[in-house]
Short mmCIF file of N, CA and C in Angstrom, two decimals:
data_model
loop_
_atom_site.label_atom_id
_atom_site.label_comp_id
_atom_site.label_asym_id
_atom_site.label_seq_id
_atom_site.Cartn_x
_atom_site.Cartn_y
_atom_site.Cartn_z
N MET A 1 -39.06 -63.81 69.65
CA MET A 1 -38.35 -63.48 70.85
C MET A 1 -36.86 -63.80 70.72
N GLN A 2 -36.58 -64.97 70.15
CA GLN A 2 -35.18 -65.38 69.95
C GLN A 2 -34.46 -64.39 69.04
N ARG A 3 -35.15 -63.93 68.03
CA ARG A 3 -34.58 -63.00 67.08
C ARG A 3 -34.22 -61.68 67.78
N MET A 4 -35.06 -61.22 68.70
CA MET A 4 -34.82 -59.98 69.43
C MET A 4 -33.59 -60.13 70.33
N ARG A 5 -33.43 -61.26 71.00
CA ARG A 5 -32.25 -61.51 71.84
C ARG A 5 -30.98 -61.53 71.01
N THR A 6 -31.07 -62.13 69.85
CA THR A 6 -29.90 -62.19 68.98
C THR A 6 -29.49 -60.78 68.56
N ARG A 7 -30.48 -59.94 68.21
CA ARG A 7 -30.17 -58.56 67.82
C ARG A 7 -29.53 -57.79 68.97
N ARG A 8 -30.09 -57.94 70.19
CA ARG A 8 -29.51 -57.25 71.36
C ARG A 8 -28.09 -57.72 71.61
N PHE A 9 -27.89 -59.03 71.48
CA PHE A 9 -26.55 -59.59 71.68
C PHE A 9 -25.57 -59.00 70.67
N LEU A 10 -25.96 -58.99 69.39
CA LEU A 10 -25.08 -58.44 68.35
C LEU A 10 -24.86 -56.94 68.55
N PHE A 11 -25.91 -56.21 68.99
CA PHE A 11 -25.77 -54.79 69.26
C PHE A 11 -24.77 -54.56 70.41
N SER A 12 -24.86 -55.36 71.46
CA SER A 12 -23.94 -55.26 72.60
C SER A 12 -22.50 -55.52 72.18
N ILE A 13 -22.32 -56.54 71.36
CA ILE A 13 -20.98 -56.87 70.86
C ILE A 13 -20.44 -55.71 70.02
N ALA A 14 -21.27 -55.11 69.19
CA ALA A 14 -20.84 -53.99 68.35
C ALA A 14 -20.41 -52.80 69.21
N ILE A 15 -21.16 -52.51 70.27
CA ILE A 15 -20.80 -51.39 71.15
C ILE A 15 -19.49 -51.68 71.87
N LEU A 16 -19.33 -52.87 72.41
CA LEU A 16 -18.08 -53.22 73.08
C LEU A 16 -16.89 -53.14 72.14
N THR A 17 -17.06 -53.59 70.92
CA THR A 17 -16.00 -53.53 69.93
C THR A 17 -15.64 -52.07 69.61
N ALA A 18 -16.65 -51.22 69.50
CA ALA A 18 -16.40 -49.80 69.22
C ALA A 18 -15.64 -49.14 70.35
N PHE A 19 -16.04 -49.43 71.61
CA PHE A 19 -15.31 -48.86 72.75
C PHE A 19 -13.87 -49.34 72.78
N ALA A 20 -13.65 -50.62 72.55
CA ALA A 20 -12.29 -51.15 72.57
C ALA A 20 -11.46 -50.52 71.46
N GLY A 21 -12.04 -50.38 70.29
CA GLY A 21 -11.33 -49.77 69.16
C GLY A 21 -11.02 -48.30 69.39
N ALA A 22 -11.86 -47.63 70.19
CA ALA A 22 -11.65 -46.22 70.46
C ALA A 22 -10.70 -45.98 71.63
N GLY A 23 -10.20 -47.05 72.21
CA GLY A 23 -9.26 -46.91 73.32
C GLY A 23 -9.93 -46.67 74.65
N VAL A 24 -11.19 -47.04 74.79
CA VAL A 24 -11.91 -46.86 76.04
C VAL A 24 -11.91 -48.18 76.81
N ALA A 25 -10.88 -48.95 76.65
CA ALA A 25 -10.75 -50.21 77.37
C ALA A 25 -10.44 -49.93 78.83
N PRO A 26 -10.62 -50.90 79.69
CA PRO A 26 -10.32 -50.68 81.11
C PRO A 26 -8.87 -50.26 81.32
N ALA A 27 -8.63 -49.46 82.35
CA ALA A 27 -7.29 -48.95 82.63
C ALA A 27 -6.29 -50.06 82.90
N ALA A 28 -6.72 -51.18 83.43
CA ALA A 28 -5.81 -52.28 83.76
C ALA A 28 -5.29 -52.99 82.52
N ALA A 29 -5.81 -52.64 81.35
CA ALA A 29 -5.40 -53.33 80.14
C ALA A 29 -4.00 -52.93 79.69
N SER A 30 -3.47 -51.79 80.15
CA SER A 30 -2.14 -51.38 79.74
C SER A 30 -1.35 -50.93 80.96
N PRO A 31 -0.01 -51.03 80.90
CA PRO A 31 0.81 -50.62 82.04
C PRO A 31 0.73 -49.11 82.27
N THR A 32 0.99 -48.69 83.50
CA THR A 32 0.99 -47.27 83.84
C THR A 32 2.05 -46.55 83.03
N LYS A 33 1.71 -45.40 82.53
CA LYS A 33 2.65 -44.60 81.74
C LYS A 33 2.85 -43.26 82.42
N SER A 34 4.08 -42.87 82.60
CA SER A 34 4.42 -41.60 83.23
C SER A 34 4.91 -40.63 82.16
N TRP A 35 4.94 -39.36 82.51
CA TRP A 35 5.49 -38.35 81.60
C TRP A 35 7.01 -38.36 81.62
N ILE A 36 7.60 -39.14 82.54
CA ILE A 36 9.05 -39.24 82.65
C ILE A 36 9.57 -40.29 81.65
N HIS A 37 10.60 -39.94 80.93
CA HIS A 37 11.16 -40.85 79.92
C HIS A 37 11.92 -42.01 80.57
N ASP A 38 11.69 -43.23 80.10
CA ASP A 38 12.56 -44.35 80.46
C ASP A 38 13.92 -44.07 79.81
N GLY A 39 14.97 -44.59 80.41
CA GLY A 39 16.27 -44.48 79.78
C GLY A 39 17.35 -44.00 80.71
N TYR A 40 18.37 -43.49 80.11
CA TYR A 40 19.63 -43.14 80.76
C TYR A 40 19.71 -41.63 80.95
N TYR A 41 20.11 -41.21 82.16
CA TYR A 41 20.28 -39.80 82.49
C TYR A 41 21.71 -39.60 83.00
N SER A 42 22.38 -38.57 82.52
CA SER A 42 23.74 -38.30 83.01
C SER A 42 23.98 -36.80 83.06
N ALA A 43 25.17 -36.44 83.56
CA ALA A 43 25.50 -35.04 83.81
C ALA A 43 25.51 -34.21 82.54
N LEU A 44 25.06 -32.97 82.69
CA LEU A 44 25.19 -32.01 81.60
C LEU A 44 26.67 -31.74 81.39
N ALA A 45 27.07 -31.47 80.20
CA ALA A 45 28.49 -31.26 79.90
C ALA A 45 29.09 -30.16 80.78
N SER A 46 28.31 -29.15 81.12
CA SER A 46 28.85 -28.04 81.91
C SER A 46 29.09 -28.42 83.37
N THR A 47 28.46 -29.48 83.87
CA THR A 47 28.63 -29.87 85.26
C THR A 47 29.39 -31.18 85.42
N GLU A 48 29.62 -31.89 84.34
CA GLU A 48 30.30 -33.18 84.43
C GLU A 48 31.70 -33.00 85.00
N GLY A 49 32.02 -33.83 85.94
CA GLY A 49 33.33 -33.79 86.55
C GLY A 49 33.48 -32.73 87.63
N ALA A 50 32.38 -32.05 87.99
CA ALA A 50 32.47 -31.03 89.04
C ALA A 50 32.91 -31.70 90.33
N GLY A 51 34.08 -31.34 90.81
CA GLY A 51 34.60 -31.97 92.01
C GLY A 51 34.90 -33.44 91.81
N ASN A 52 35.14 -33.86 90.58
CA ASN A 52 35.39 -35.26 90.24
C ASN A 52 34.23 -36.15 90.65
N SER A 53 33.02 -35.62 90.65
CA SER A 53 31.83 -36.36 91.04
C SER A 53 30.77 -36.22 89.96
N TYR A 54 29.98 -37.27 89.79
CA TYR A 54 28.84 -37.21 88.89
C TYR A 54 27.82 -38.26 89.28
N VAL A 55 26.59 -38.06 88.81
CA VAL A 55 25.49 -38.97 89.08
C VAL A 55 24.96 -39.48 87.75
N VAL A 56 24.67 -40.77 87.69
CA VAL A 56 24.07 -41.41 86.53
C VAL A 56 22.82 -42.13 87.00
N LEU A 57 21.72 -41.99 86.25
CA LEU A 57 20.46 -42.64 86.59
C LEU A 57 19.94 -43.46 85.41
N TRP A 58 19.26 -44.55 85.72
CA TRP A 58 18.50 -45.30 84.72
C TRP A 58 17.07 -45.37 85.22
N VAL A 59 16.14 -45.02 84.35
CA VAL A 59 14.72 -45.04 84.70
C VAL A 59 14.05 -46.13 83.87
N GLY A 60 13.14 -46.87 84.51
CA GLY A 60 12.39 -47.93 83.83
C GLY A 60 10.95 -47.94 84.31
N GLY A 61 10.24 -49.00 83.94
CA GLY A 61 8.85 -49.15 84.37
C GLY A 61 7.94 -48.07 83.83
N ASN A 62 8.15 -47.67 82.59
CA ASN A 62 7.37 -46.59 81.98
C ASN A 62 7.48 -45.30 82.77
N GLY A 63 8.68 -44.98 83.24
CA GLY A 63 8.93 -43.73 83.94
C GLY A 63 8.51 -43.73 85.40
N THR A 64 8.33 -44.92 85.99
CA THR A 64 7.84 -45.00 87.36
C THR A 64 8.87 -45.50 88.36
N ARG A 65 10.06 -45.92 87.90
CA ARG A 65 11.06 -46.48 88.82
C ARG A 65 12.46 -46.03 88.45
N LEU A 66 13.22 -45.68 89.48
CA LEU A 66 14.65 -45.45 89.35
C LEU A 66 15.27 -46.83 89.59
N LEU A 67 15.89 -47.39 88.58
CA LEU A 67 16.37 -48.77 88.69
C LEU A 67 17.56 -48.87 89.63
N GLY A 68 17.63 -49.95 90.33
CA GLY A 68 18.71 -50.19 91.28
C GLY A 68 19.02 -51.67 91.33
N GLY A 69 19.74 -52.09 92.33
CA GLY A 69 20.07 -53.50 92.49
C GLY A 69 20.92 -54.01 91.35
N GLN A 70 20.70 -55.24 90.97
CA GLN A 70 21.49 -55.87 89.91
C GLN A 70 21.32 -55.18 88.56
N LYS A 71 20.17 -54.53 88.34
CA LYS A 71 19.94 -53.83 87.07
C LYS A 71 20.78 -52.56 86.97
N GLY A 72 21.22 -52.06 88.11
CA GLY A 72 22.05 -50.85 88.13
C GLY A 72 21.31 -49.66 87.59
N GLY A 73 20.88 -48.78 88.44
CA GLY A 73 20.12 -47.65 87.96
C GLY A 73 20.55 -46.33 88.52
N PHE A 74 21.38 -46.33 89.52
CA PHE A 74 21.86 -45.09 90.09
C PHE A 74 23.32 -45.29 90.46
N TYR A 75 24.15 -44.37 90.02
CA TYR A 75 25.56 -44.41 90.40
C TYR A 75 26.00 -43.00 90.77
N LEU A 76 26.75 -42.90 91.84
CA LEU A 76 27.41 -41.66 92.21
C LEU A 76 28.88 -41.99 92.30
N THR A 77 29.70 -41.22 91.65
CA THR A 77 31.15 -41.35 91.77
C THR A 77 31.66 -40.08 92.44
N CYS A 78 32.53 -40.27 93.43
CA CYS A 78 33.05 -39.12 94.17
C CYS A 78 34.46 -39.43 94.67
N THR A 79 35.11 -38.41 95.18
CA THR A 79 36.42 -38.59 95.80
C THR A 79 36.19 -39.08 97.22
N VAL A 80 36.98 -40.04 97.64
CA VAL A 80 36.80 -40.72 98.92
C VAL A 80 36.94 -39.77 100.12
N SER A 81 36.10 -40.01 101.15
CA SER A 81 36.14 -39.18 102.36
C SER A 81 37.21 -39.66 103.34
N PRO A 82 37.66 -38.80 104.23
CA PRO A 82 38.60 -39.23 105.28
C PRO A 82 38.02 -40.35 106.14
N ALA A 83 36.70 -40.34 106.38
CA ALA A 83 36.07 -41.39 107.20
C ALA A 83 36.21 -42.75 106.53
N LEU A 84 36.07 -42.80 105.20
CA LEU A 84 36.22 -44.07 104.49
C LEU A 84 37.69 -44.47 104.41
N ILE A 85 38.57 -43.51 104.21
CA ILE A 85 40.01 -43.81 104.20
C ILE A 85 40.42 -44.45 105.52
N ALA A 86 39.87 -43.96 106.63
CA ALA A 86 40.21 -44.49 107.95
C ALA A 86 39.82 -45.97 108.08
N LEU A 87 38.83 -46.43 107.31
CA LEU A 87 38.41 -47.84 107.37
C LEU A 87 39.39 -48.76 106.64
N ASP A 88 40.12 -48.22 105.67
CA ASP A 88 41.10 -49.02 104.93
C ASP A 88 42.24 -48.11 104.45
N PRO A 89 43.05 -47.61 105.38
CA PRO A 89 44.10 -46.64 105.01
C PRO A 89 45.21 -47.23 104.14
N ASN A 90 45.31 -48.56 104.06
CA ASN A 90 46.35 -49.16 103.24
C ASN A 90 46.02 -49.11 101.75
N GLU A 91 44.73 -49.03 101.42
CA GLU A 91 44.36 -49.08 100.00
C GLU A 91 43.63 -47.85 99.49
N LEU A 92 43.01 -47.07 100.36
CA LEU A 92 42.29 -45.87 99.94
C LEU A 92 43.20 -44.66 100.10
N VAL A 93 43.22 -43.80 99.08
CA VAL A 93 44.12 -42.66 99.05
C VAL A 93 43.32 -41.39 98.79
N ALA A 94 43.52 -40.38 99.63
CA ALA A 94 42.84 -39.09 99.46
C ALA A 94 43.14 -38.53 98.07
N ASN A 95 42.14 -37.94 97.46
CA ASN A 95 42.22 -37.30 96.14
C ASN A 95 42.48 -38.26 94.98
N LEU A 96 42.65 -39.55 95.24
CA LEU A 96 42.88 -40.51 94.16
C LEU A 96 41.79 -41.59 94.11
N SER A 97 41.42 -42.11 95.26
CA SER A 97 40.41 -43.17 95.29
C SER A 97 39.03 -42.59 94.99
N LYS A 98 38.30 -43.25 94.10
CA LYS A 98 36.98 -42.79 93.67
C LYS A 98 35.97 -43.94 93.79
N PRO A 99 35.31 -44.05 94.96
CA PRO A 99 34.31 -45.11 95.10
C PRO A 99 33.12 -44.86 94.19
N VAL A 100 32.47 -45.93 93.78
CA VAL A 100 31.26 -45.87 92.98
C VAL A 100 30.12 -46.37 93.87
N ILE A 101 29.11 -45.55 94.06
CA ILE A 101 27.99 -45.88 94.93
C ILE A 101 26.81 -46.29 94.07
N ALA A 102 26.22 -47.46 94.35
CA ALA A 102 25.03 -47.92 93.64
C ALA A 102 23.93 -48.19 94.66
N LEU A 103 22.70 -47.90 94.28
CA LEU A 103 21.58 -48.17 95.18
C LEU A 103 21.32 -49.66 95.27
N PRO A 104 20.90 -50.14 96.45
CA PRO A 104 20.67 -51.57 96.62
C PRO A 104 19.38 -52.07 95.99
N ARG A 105 18.45 -51.18 95.67
CA ARG A 105 17.16 -51.60 95.12
C ARG A 105 16.57 -50.49 94.25
N SER A 106 15.52 -50.82 93.52
CA SER A 106 14.82 -49.81 92.74
C SER A 106 14.04 -48.88 93.66
N ILE A 107 13.82 -47.66 93.21
CA ILE A 107 13.11 -46.65 93.99
C ILE A 107 11.94 -46.14 93.16
N ALA A 108 10.79 -46.03 93.79
CA ALA A 108 9.60 -45.52 93.09
C ALA A 108 9.76 -44.03 92.80
N ILE A 109 9.26 -43.64 91.64
CA ILE A 109 9.18 -42.23 91.26
C ILE A 109 7.70 -41.86 91.37
N SER A 110 7.38 -40.85 92.16
CA SER A 110 5.99 -40.46 92.36
C SER A 110 5.41 -39.86 91.08
N PRO A 111 4.08 -39.80 90.98
CA PRO A 111 3.48 -39.17 89.80
C PRO A 111 3.93 -37.73 89.58
N SER A 112 4.36 -37.04 90.65
CA SER A 112 4.85 -35.67 90.50
C SER A 112 6.30 -35.62 90.02
N GLY A 113 6.99 -36.79 90.00
CA GLY A 113 8.38 -36.85 89.55
C GLY A 113 9.39 -36.87 90.67
N ALA A 114 8.96 -36.94 91.93
CA ALA A 114 9.88 -36.93 93.06
C ALA A 114 10.30 -38.36 93.43
N PHE A 115 11.48 -38.48 94.03
CA PHE A 115 11.98 -39.76 94.52
C PHE A 115 12.90 -39.50 95.69
N SER A 116 13.08 -40.51 96.55
CA SER A 116 14.01 -40.37 97.67
C SER A 116 14.40 -41.74 98.20
N TYR A 117 15.56 -41.77 98.85
CA TYR A 117 16.08 -42.97 99.48
C TYR A 117 16.94 -42.55 100.66
N LYS A 118 16.76 -43.21 101.77
CA LYS A 118 17.62 -42.99 102.93
C LYS A 118 17.91 -44.37 103.51
N GLY A 119 19.19 -44.72 103.54
CA GLY A 119 19.57 -46.03 104.05
C GLY A 119 21.02 -46.32 103.73
N ASP A 120 21.38 -47.56 103.94
CA ASP A 120 22.76 -47.96 103.69
C ASP A 120 22.95 -48.44 102.25
N VAL A 121 24.15 -48.24 101.76
CA VAL A 121 24.58 -48.81 100.49
C VAL A 121 25.81 -49.67 100.79
N THR A 122 25.97 -50.70 100.02
CA THR A 122 27.14 -51.57 100.19
C THR A 122 28.14 -51.26 99.09
N LEU A 123 29.36 -50.97 99.51
CA LEU A 123 30.45 -50.74 98.57
C LEU A 123 31.30 -52.00 98.56
N TYR A 124 31.34 -52.64 97.42
CA TYR A 124 32.10 -53.88 97.26
C TYR A 124 33.52 -53.56 96.79
N PRO A 125 34.44 -54.53 96.87
CA PRO A 125 35.82 -54.27 96.44
C PRO A 125 35.93 -53.65 95.04
N TYR A 126 35.09 -54.10 94.09
CA TYR A 126 35.18 -53.55 92.73
C TYR A 126 34.65 -52.12 92.68
N ASP A 127 33.88 -51.67 93.71
CA ASP A 127 33.39 -50.29 93.78
C ASP A 127 34.43 -49.32 94.35
N THR A 128 35.38 -49.86 95.15
CA THR A 128 36.31 -48.99 95.87
C THR A 128 37.77 -49.21 95.48
N GLY A 129 38.05 -50.30 94.80
CA GLY A 129 39.44 -50.61 94.46
C GLY A 129 40.21 -51.16 95.65
N THR A 130 39.49 -51.68 96.65
CA THR A 130 40.13 -52.27 97.82
C THR A 130 39.74 -53.75 97.91
N THR A 131 40.15 -54.40 98.96
CA THR A 131 39.77 -55.79 99.19
C THR A 131 38.64 -55.90 100.20
N MET A 132 38.13 -54.76 100.67
CA MET A 132 37.11 -54.75 101.72
C MET A 132 35.73 -54.39 101.18
N THR A 133 34.69 -54.80 101.93
CA THR A 133 33.31 -54.44 101.66
C THR A 133 32.85 -53.51 102.78
N PHE A 134 32.16 -52.42 102.42
CA PHE A 134 31.70 -51.44 103.39
C PHE A 134 30.19 -51.25 103.25
N SER A 135 29.49 -51.05 104.34
CA SER A 135 28.07 -50.71 104.33
C SER A 135 27.93 -49.37 105.05
N LEU A 136 27.56 -48.34 104.28
CA LEU A 136 27.55 -46.97 104.81
C LEU A 136 26.27 -46.24 104.40
N PRO A 137 25.87 -45.21 105.17
CA PRO A 137 24.62 -44.50 104.89
C PRO A 137 24.72 -43.48 103.76
N ILE A 138 23.57 -43.29 103.12
CA ILE A 138 23.43 -42.27 102.07
C ILE A 138 22.01 -41.74 102.14
N THR A 139 21.85 -40.48 101.80
CA THR A 139 20.53 -39.89 101.65
C THR A 139 20.47 -39.32 100.24
N LEU A 140 19.41 -39.65 99.54
CA LEU A 140 19.25 -39.25 98.15
C LEU A 140 17.83 -38.74 97.97
N SER A 141 17.67 -37.64 97.28
CA SER A 141 16.34 -37.17 96.90
C SER A 141 16.47 -36.40 95.60
N GLY A 142 15.35 -36.20 94.95
CA GLY A 142 15.39 -35.45 93.71
C GLY A 142 14.04 -35.38 93.05
N HIS A 143 14.03 -34.74 91.91
CA HIS A 143 12.79 -34.62 91.14
C HIS A 143 13.10 -34.46 89.65
N PHE A 144 12.20 -34.99 88.86
CA PHE A 144 12.29 -34.83 87.41
C PHE A 144 11.60 -33.53 87.03
N ILE A 145 12.10 -32.89 85.99
CA ILE A 145 11.57 -31.62 85.50
C ILE A 145 10.43 -31.92 84.53
N LYS A 146 9.27 -31.35 84.80
CA LYS A 146 8.13 -31.55 83.91
C LYS A 146 8.18 -30.46 82.84
N GLY A 147 8.02 -30.86 81.62
CA GLY A 147 8.08 -29.90 80.52
C GLY A 147 8.78 -30.54 79.33
N LYS A 148 9.10 -29.73 78.35
CA LYS A 148 9.76 -30.24 77.16
C LYS A 148 11.21 -30.61 77.50
N ILE A 149 11.53 -31.87 77.31
CA ILE A 149 12.89 -32.36 77.56
C ILE A 149 13.51 -32.72 76.22
N VAL A 150 14.63 -32.12 75.92
CA VAL A 150 15.35 -32.40 74.68
C VAL A 150 16.58 -33.22 75.05
N ALA A 151 16.69 -34.40 74.47
CA ALA A 151 17.82 -35.30 74.76
C ALA A 151 19.14 -34.57 74.58
N ASP A 152 20.04 -34.77 75.55
CA ASP A 152 21.39 -34.21 75.51
C ASP A 152 21.45 -32.69 75.55
N LYS A 153 20.34 -32.01 75.90
CA LYS A 153 20.37 -30.55 75.88
C LYS A 153 19.79 -29.90 77.13
N THR A 154 18.71 -30.43 77.68
CA THR A 154 18.05 -29.76 78.78
C THR A 154 18.14 -30.57 80.08
N THR A 155 18.12 -29.86 81.20
CA THR A 155 18.11 -30.54 82.49
C THR A 155 16.78 -31.27 82.63
N ALA A 156 16.87 -32.56 82.93
CA ALA A 156 15.68 -33.40 83.06
C ALA A 156 15.43 -33.84 84.49
N VAL A 157 16.48 -33.83 85.31
CA VAL A 157 16.35 -34.28 86.70
C VAL A 157 17.39 -33.57 87.56
N VAL A 158 16.98 -33.24 88.78
CA VAL A 158 17.88 -32.64 89.76
C VAL A 158 17.96 -33.62 90.93
N VAL A 159 19.18 -33.96 91.34
CA VAL A 159 19.42 -34.95 92.39
C VAL A 159 20.22 -34.32 93.51
N ARG A 160 19.79 -34.56 94.76
CA ARG A 160 20.52 -34.10 95.94
C ARG A 160 21.04 -35.32 96.69
N ILE A 161 22.31 -35.27 97.10
CA ILE A 161 23.00 -36.41 97.73
C ILE A 161 23.65 -35.96 99.03
N SER A 162 23.62 -36.84 100.02
CA SER A 162 24.42 -36.65 101.22
C SER A 162 25.01 -38.01 101.58
N ALA A 163 26.33 -38.10 101.50
CA ALA A 163 27.05 -39.35 101.81
C ALA A 163 28.39 -38.99 102.44
N PRO A 164 28.39 -38.30 103.59
CA PRO A 164 29.64 -37.81 104.16
C PRO A 164 30.61 -38.91 104.61
N GLU A 165 30.11 -40.10 104.87
CA GLU A 165 31.01 -41.19 105.28
C GLU A 165 31.68 -41.85 104.08
N ILE A 166 31.21 -41.50 102.88
CA ILE A 166 31.76 -42.08 101.65
C ILE A 166 32.52 -41.04 100.84
N CYS A 167 31.91 -39.87 100.65
CA CYS A 167 32.47 -38.83 99.78
C CYS A 167 33.07 -37.68 100.59
N GLU A 168 34.15 -37.10 100.05
CA GLU A 168 34.80 -35.97 100.72
C GLU A 168 33.84 -34.79 100.83
N ALA A 169 34.12 -33.89 101.75
CA ALA A 169 33.26 -32.74 102.01
C ALA A 169 33.11 -31.82 100.79
N ALA A 170 34.09 -31.78 99.91
CA ALA A 170 34.03 -30.91 98.73
C ALA A 170 33.11 -31.47 97.64
N THR A 171 32.58 -32.66 97.82
CA THR A 171 31.69 -33.26 96.82
C THR A 171 30.42 -32.41 96.70
N PRO A 172 30.03 -32.06 95.49
CA PRO A 172 28.78 -31.31 95.32
C PRO A 172 27.62 -32.12 95.91
N THR A 173 26.62 -31.43 96.40
CA THR A 173 25.45 -32.12 96.96
C THR A 173 24.26 -32.09 96.01
N THR A 174 24.32 -31.27 94.97
CA THR A 174 23.24 -31.19 94.00
C THR A 174 23.81 -31.41 92.60
N PHE A 175 23.12 -32.26 91.84
CA PHE A 175 23.55 -32.59 90.48
C PHE A 175 22.38 -32.39 89.52
N SER A 176 22.67 -31.90 88.34
CA SER A 176 21.67 -31.74 87.28
C SER A 176 22.03 -32.67 86.15
N ASP A 177 21.11 -33.55 85.80
CA ASP A 177 21.35 -34.51 84.72
C ASP A 177 20.38 -34.26 83.57
N GLN A 178 20.82 -34.68 82.40
CA GLN A 178 19.97 -34.61 81.21
C GLN A 178 19.58 -36.02 80.80
N TRP A 179 18.48 -36.12 80.06
CA TRP A 179 18.06 -37.40 79.52
C TRP A 179 18.89 -37.65 78.28
N VAL A 180 19.57 -38.80 78.24
CA VAL A 180 20.44 -39.11 77.11
C VAL A 180 19.70 -39.94 76.07
N GLY A 181 18.87 -40.87 76.51
CA GLY A 181 18.11 -41.68 75.58
C GLY A 181 17.62 -42.95 76.22
N ALA A 182 17.01 -43.78 75.40
CA ALA A 182 16.44 -45.04 75.87
C ALA A 182 17.52 -46.03 76.27
N HIS A 183 17.11 -47.07 77.00
CA HIS A 183 18.05 -48.13 77.39
C HIS A 183 18.65 -48.79 76.18
N GLU A 184 19.87 -49.21 76.31
CA GLU A 184 20.53 -49.92 75.20
C GLU A 184 20.38 -51.40 75.36
#
C-alpha cells in the first residue's frame, strides 16, 4: 500500500512539473502583459512642432499604464493661452511662453488600448517660466493603434487634448505619436 502511495505521489509531482515546464502555470505567476509596448512615444517627424505643440508619452507596467506623477509620463507643450497670460501678465508673453503640462498621476490603459483623464493639472514655476503655481483643467483621451508598430516609423498612439485655459486656441487638439523605444 505504501509503495502505491509513493508511486501516485511521484506521478503527481511529474505531472505538475510537466505543466509548469509547458507554461501552464497559474495566471497569477506572471505580471499582466499587454500588446502595447512599454517605452517612450513622441511626435512623428511630419507633425512635430505643429503649432509649436507636441505630446510625449511614457508607458509602463507591461503596456498597462500611462506614467504620470514624479515618474513623468505625459507632457504637452503648447503656446500659452490668453486666459493663462491674464493670471500672470508680468511674466507670461503671448507667442513666446510655452508651458509644459504633466499629468499628476498614472493613468490606466484599457485592454483595448484606450485611456482618458479629466481633471486639474498643476503648472509649477519651472513648467511656465514664472514665479507662480497654477492649477487648471485638462481633458485628455486617446488610444493605441493595434497592429504592427515599427519604432520611429508608424503611428502608435493618437491623443486628443483640450486645455483652453492653458493653451492658445490655435493649439492642435489631436496628436499622433510613434513608439520610439524602451525606457532609458
